[in-house]
Short mmCIF file of C-alpha atoms in Angstrom, two decimals:
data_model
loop_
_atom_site.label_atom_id
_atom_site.label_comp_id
_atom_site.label_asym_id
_atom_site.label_seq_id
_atom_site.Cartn_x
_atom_site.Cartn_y
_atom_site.Cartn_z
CA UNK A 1 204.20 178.63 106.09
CA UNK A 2 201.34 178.47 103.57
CA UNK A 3 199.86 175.28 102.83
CA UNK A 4 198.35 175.91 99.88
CA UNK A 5 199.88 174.58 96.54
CA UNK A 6 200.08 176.42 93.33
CA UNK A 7 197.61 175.32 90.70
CA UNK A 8 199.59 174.25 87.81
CA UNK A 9 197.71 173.86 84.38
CA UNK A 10 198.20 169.65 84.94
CA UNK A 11 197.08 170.01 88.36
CA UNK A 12 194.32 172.42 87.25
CA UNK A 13 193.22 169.37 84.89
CA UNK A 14 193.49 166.30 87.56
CA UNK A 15 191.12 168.79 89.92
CA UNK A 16 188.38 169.25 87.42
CA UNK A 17 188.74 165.44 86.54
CA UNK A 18 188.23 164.49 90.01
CA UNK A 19 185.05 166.91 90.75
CA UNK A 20 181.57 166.31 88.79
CA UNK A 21 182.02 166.06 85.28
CA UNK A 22 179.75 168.94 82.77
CA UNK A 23 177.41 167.14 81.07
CA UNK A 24 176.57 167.20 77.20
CA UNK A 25 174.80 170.59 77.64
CA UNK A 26 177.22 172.60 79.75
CA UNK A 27 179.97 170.93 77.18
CA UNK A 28 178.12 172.19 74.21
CA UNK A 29 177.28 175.79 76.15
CA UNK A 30 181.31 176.37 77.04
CA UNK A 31 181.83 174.75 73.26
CA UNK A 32 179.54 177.56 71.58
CA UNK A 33 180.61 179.97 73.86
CA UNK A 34 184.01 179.93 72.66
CA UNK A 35 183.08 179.57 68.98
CA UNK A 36 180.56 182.31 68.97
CA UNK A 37 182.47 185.04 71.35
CA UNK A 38 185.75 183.92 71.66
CA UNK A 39 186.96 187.49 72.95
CA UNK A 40 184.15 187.30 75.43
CA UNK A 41 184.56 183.71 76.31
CA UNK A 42 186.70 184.34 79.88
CA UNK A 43 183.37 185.89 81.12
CA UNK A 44 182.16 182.31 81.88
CA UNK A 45 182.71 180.53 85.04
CA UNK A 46 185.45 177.74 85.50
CA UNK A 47 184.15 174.35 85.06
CA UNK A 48 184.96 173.91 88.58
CA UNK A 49 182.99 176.58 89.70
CA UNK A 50 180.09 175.62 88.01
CA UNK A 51 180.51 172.17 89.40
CA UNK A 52 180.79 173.73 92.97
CA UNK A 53 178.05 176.37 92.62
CA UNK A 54 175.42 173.20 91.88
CA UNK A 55 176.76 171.09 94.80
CA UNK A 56 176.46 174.65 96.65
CA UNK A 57 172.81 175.50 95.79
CA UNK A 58 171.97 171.43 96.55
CA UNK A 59 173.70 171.81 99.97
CA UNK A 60 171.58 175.40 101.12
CA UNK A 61 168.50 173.74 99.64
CA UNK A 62 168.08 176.83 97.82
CA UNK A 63 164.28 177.69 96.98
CA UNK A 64 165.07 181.44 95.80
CA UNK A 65 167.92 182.56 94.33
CA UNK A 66 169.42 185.88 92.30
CA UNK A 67 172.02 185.73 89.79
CA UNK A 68 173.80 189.24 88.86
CA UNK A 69 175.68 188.75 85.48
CA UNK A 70 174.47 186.20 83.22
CA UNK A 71 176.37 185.79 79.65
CA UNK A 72 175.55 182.61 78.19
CA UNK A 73 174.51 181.20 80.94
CA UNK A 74 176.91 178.33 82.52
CA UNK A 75 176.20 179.61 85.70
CA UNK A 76 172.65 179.72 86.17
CA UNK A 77 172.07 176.82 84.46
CA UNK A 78 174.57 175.60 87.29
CA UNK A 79 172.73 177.16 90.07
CA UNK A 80 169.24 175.92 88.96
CA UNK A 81 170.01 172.76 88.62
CA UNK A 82 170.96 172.66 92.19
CA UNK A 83 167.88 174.14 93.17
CA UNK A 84 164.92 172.54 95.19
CA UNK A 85 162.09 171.17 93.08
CA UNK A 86 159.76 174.33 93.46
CA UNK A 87 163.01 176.52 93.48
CA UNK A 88 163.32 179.90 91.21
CA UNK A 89 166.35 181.61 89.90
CA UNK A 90 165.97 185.49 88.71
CA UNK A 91 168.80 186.37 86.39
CA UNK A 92 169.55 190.19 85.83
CA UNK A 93 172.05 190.90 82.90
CA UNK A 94 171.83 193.43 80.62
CA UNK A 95 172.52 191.98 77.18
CA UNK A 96 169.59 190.55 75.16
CA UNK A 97 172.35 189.14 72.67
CA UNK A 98 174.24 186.90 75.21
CA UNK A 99 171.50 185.59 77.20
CA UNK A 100 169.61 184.72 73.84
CA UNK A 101 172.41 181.91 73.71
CA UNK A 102 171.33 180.98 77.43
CA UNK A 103 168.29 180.62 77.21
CA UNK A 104 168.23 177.49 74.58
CA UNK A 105 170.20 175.67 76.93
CA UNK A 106 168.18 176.79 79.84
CA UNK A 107 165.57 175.01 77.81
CA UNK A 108 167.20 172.47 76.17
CA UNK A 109 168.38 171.45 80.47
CA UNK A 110 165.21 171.10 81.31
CA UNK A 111 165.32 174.22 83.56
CA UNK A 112 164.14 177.24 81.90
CA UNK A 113 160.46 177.03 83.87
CA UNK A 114 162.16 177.88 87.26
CA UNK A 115 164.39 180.80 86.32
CA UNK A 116 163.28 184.35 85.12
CA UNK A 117 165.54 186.62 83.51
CA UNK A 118 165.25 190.63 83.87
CA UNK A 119 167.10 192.26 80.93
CA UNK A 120 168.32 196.42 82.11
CA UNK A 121 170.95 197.84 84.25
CA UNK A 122 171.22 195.23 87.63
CA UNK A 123 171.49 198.45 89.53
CA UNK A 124 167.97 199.57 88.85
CA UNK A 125 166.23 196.31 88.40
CA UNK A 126 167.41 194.76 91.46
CA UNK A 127 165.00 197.52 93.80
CA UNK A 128 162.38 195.05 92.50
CA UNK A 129 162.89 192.50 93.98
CA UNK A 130 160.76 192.31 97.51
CA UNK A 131 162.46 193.75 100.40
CA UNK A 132 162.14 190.76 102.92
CA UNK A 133 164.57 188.47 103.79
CA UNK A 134 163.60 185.57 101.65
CA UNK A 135 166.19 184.63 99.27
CA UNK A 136 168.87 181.84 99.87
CA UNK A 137 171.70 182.36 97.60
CA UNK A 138 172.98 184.85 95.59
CA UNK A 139 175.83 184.95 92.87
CA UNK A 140 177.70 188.41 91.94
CA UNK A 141 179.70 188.45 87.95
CA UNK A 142 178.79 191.37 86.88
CA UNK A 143 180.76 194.48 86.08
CA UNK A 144 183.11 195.11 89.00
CA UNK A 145 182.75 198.90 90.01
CA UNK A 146 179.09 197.66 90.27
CA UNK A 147 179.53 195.37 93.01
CA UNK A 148 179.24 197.25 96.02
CA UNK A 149 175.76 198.31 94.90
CA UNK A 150 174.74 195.08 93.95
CA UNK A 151 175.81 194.04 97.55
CA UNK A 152 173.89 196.64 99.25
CA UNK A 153 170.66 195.50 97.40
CA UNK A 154 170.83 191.57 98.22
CA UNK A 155 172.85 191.51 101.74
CA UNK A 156 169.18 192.89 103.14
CA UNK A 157 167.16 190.68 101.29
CA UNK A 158 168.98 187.39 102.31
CA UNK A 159 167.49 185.00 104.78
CA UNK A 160 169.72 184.40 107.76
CA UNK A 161 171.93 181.90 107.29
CA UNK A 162 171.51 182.68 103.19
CA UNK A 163 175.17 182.63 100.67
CA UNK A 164 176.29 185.73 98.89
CA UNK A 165 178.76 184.23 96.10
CA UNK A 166 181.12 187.00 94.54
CA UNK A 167 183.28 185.69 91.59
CA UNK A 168 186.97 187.35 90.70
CA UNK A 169 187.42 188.61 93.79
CA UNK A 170 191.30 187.40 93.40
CA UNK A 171 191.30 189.52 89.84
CA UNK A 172 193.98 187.21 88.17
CA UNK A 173 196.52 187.62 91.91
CA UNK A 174 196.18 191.88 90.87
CA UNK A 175 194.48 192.90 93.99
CA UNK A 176 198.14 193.13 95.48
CA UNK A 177 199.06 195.94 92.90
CA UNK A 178 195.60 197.05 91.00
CA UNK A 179 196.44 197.82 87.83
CA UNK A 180 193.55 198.88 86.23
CA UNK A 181 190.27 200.55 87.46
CA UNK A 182 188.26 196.93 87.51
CA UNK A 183 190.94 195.61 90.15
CA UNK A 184 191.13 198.62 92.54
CA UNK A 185 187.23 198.55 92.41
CA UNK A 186 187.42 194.69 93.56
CA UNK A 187 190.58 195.20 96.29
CA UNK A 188 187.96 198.19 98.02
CA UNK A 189 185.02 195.38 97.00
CA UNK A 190 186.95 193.11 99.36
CA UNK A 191 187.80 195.51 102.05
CA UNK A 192 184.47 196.60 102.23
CA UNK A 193 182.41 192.92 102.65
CA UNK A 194 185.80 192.31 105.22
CA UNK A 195 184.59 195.16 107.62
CA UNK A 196 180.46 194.47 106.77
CA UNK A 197 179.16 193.03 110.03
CA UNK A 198 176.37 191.37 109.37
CA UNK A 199 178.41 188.64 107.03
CA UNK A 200 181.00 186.07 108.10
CA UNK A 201 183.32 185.54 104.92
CA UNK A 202 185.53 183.40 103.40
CA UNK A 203 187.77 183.94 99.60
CA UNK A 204 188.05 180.46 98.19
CA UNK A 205 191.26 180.57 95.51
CA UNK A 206 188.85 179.00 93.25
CA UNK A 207 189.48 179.98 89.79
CA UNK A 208 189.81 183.60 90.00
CA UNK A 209 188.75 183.93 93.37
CA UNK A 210 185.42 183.47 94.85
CA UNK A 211 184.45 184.58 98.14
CA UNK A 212 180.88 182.81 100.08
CA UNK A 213 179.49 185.15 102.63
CA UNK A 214 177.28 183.43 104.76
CA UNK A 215 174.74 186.76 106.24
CA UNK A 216 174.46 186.46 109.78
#
């Protein structure tokens, strides 16, 4: 018998209440966000996320991390801030337009000197990142039929004990029944990190699902 307890919108509410609260910037980003690209808008992470992918970064004592799908930049600007004082966050996204609205509130945070964003496909620019195992955590919202690639480029360059975070790996409850191309990319997505030996996983119901591999 599951334990788990649906997330009504009023319980949705009294969790984010209850977890770190965003701050004038984040509540300005998500605010200008949804003003500026309100059909785009869902791309951004949960509140709660963000809040957990900051206490996440803090808790690895992240020094180098990768971020694969940027938008307007909640998430990094999560991320960063969790980083360690000489820590360094590479974005890749491939839209000039959205990340233009990220990085004024990278800068306006306080942390646009420790992250570097790579504009082209994530694909491509990811090969340039070094080949050793030196980064610490890594966060994957990017186009889904990408992810598998983007996996097979950071699971080798991830120190032992380092986080791969995928987001929407849940795809709104759909990977039951795909209904689309995105969600049958992301049920074979999850089949294939499920069967990838050199990761121990876990899919949090966090929003739209996230799932932490910790690489072995």
């Amino acid at each position: 018998m599951s334990k788990s307890l649906p997330l009504t919108p009023e319980l949705h509410a009294y969790v984010v209440a209850h977890g770190s609260a965003p701050d004038e910037v984040m509540g300005d980003l998500v605010e200008e966000t949804l003003a500026a690209l309100p059909a785009q808008a869902g791309m951004r992470v949960a509140p709660e996320q963000a809040a957990f992918l900051t206490f996440l970064t803090r808790l690895l004592g992240a020094r180098q991390a990768v971020e694969v799908g940027t938008f307007t930049g909640l998430s990094s600007l999560a991320i960063a801030r969790g980083l360690a004082e000489d820590g360094r966050l590479t974005c890749f996204d491939i839209s000039e337009e959205y990340t233009s609205i990220a990085r004024r509130y990278w800068a306006r945070a306080g942390v646009a000197d420790r992250i570097e964003l790579r504009i082209g496909p994530a694909g491509e620019t990811l090969r340039e990142l070094p080949r050793d195992r030196h980064l610490d955590f890594a966060f994957i919202d990017a186009d889904k039929s990408g992810y598998p690639v983007y996996w097979a480029e950071l699971v080798p360059r991830m120190r032992p004990g380092g986080i791969v975070a995928v987001d929407n790996t849940l795809r709104g409850g759909r990977v039951l029944a795909p209904q689309s191309a995105d969600d049958r990319a992301i049920a074979a997505f999850n089949d294939e990190v499920m069967a990838d030996v050199r990761v121990e996983t876990v899919l949090l119901p966090i929003a739209d699902g996230l799932t932490l591999a910790r690489v072995r």
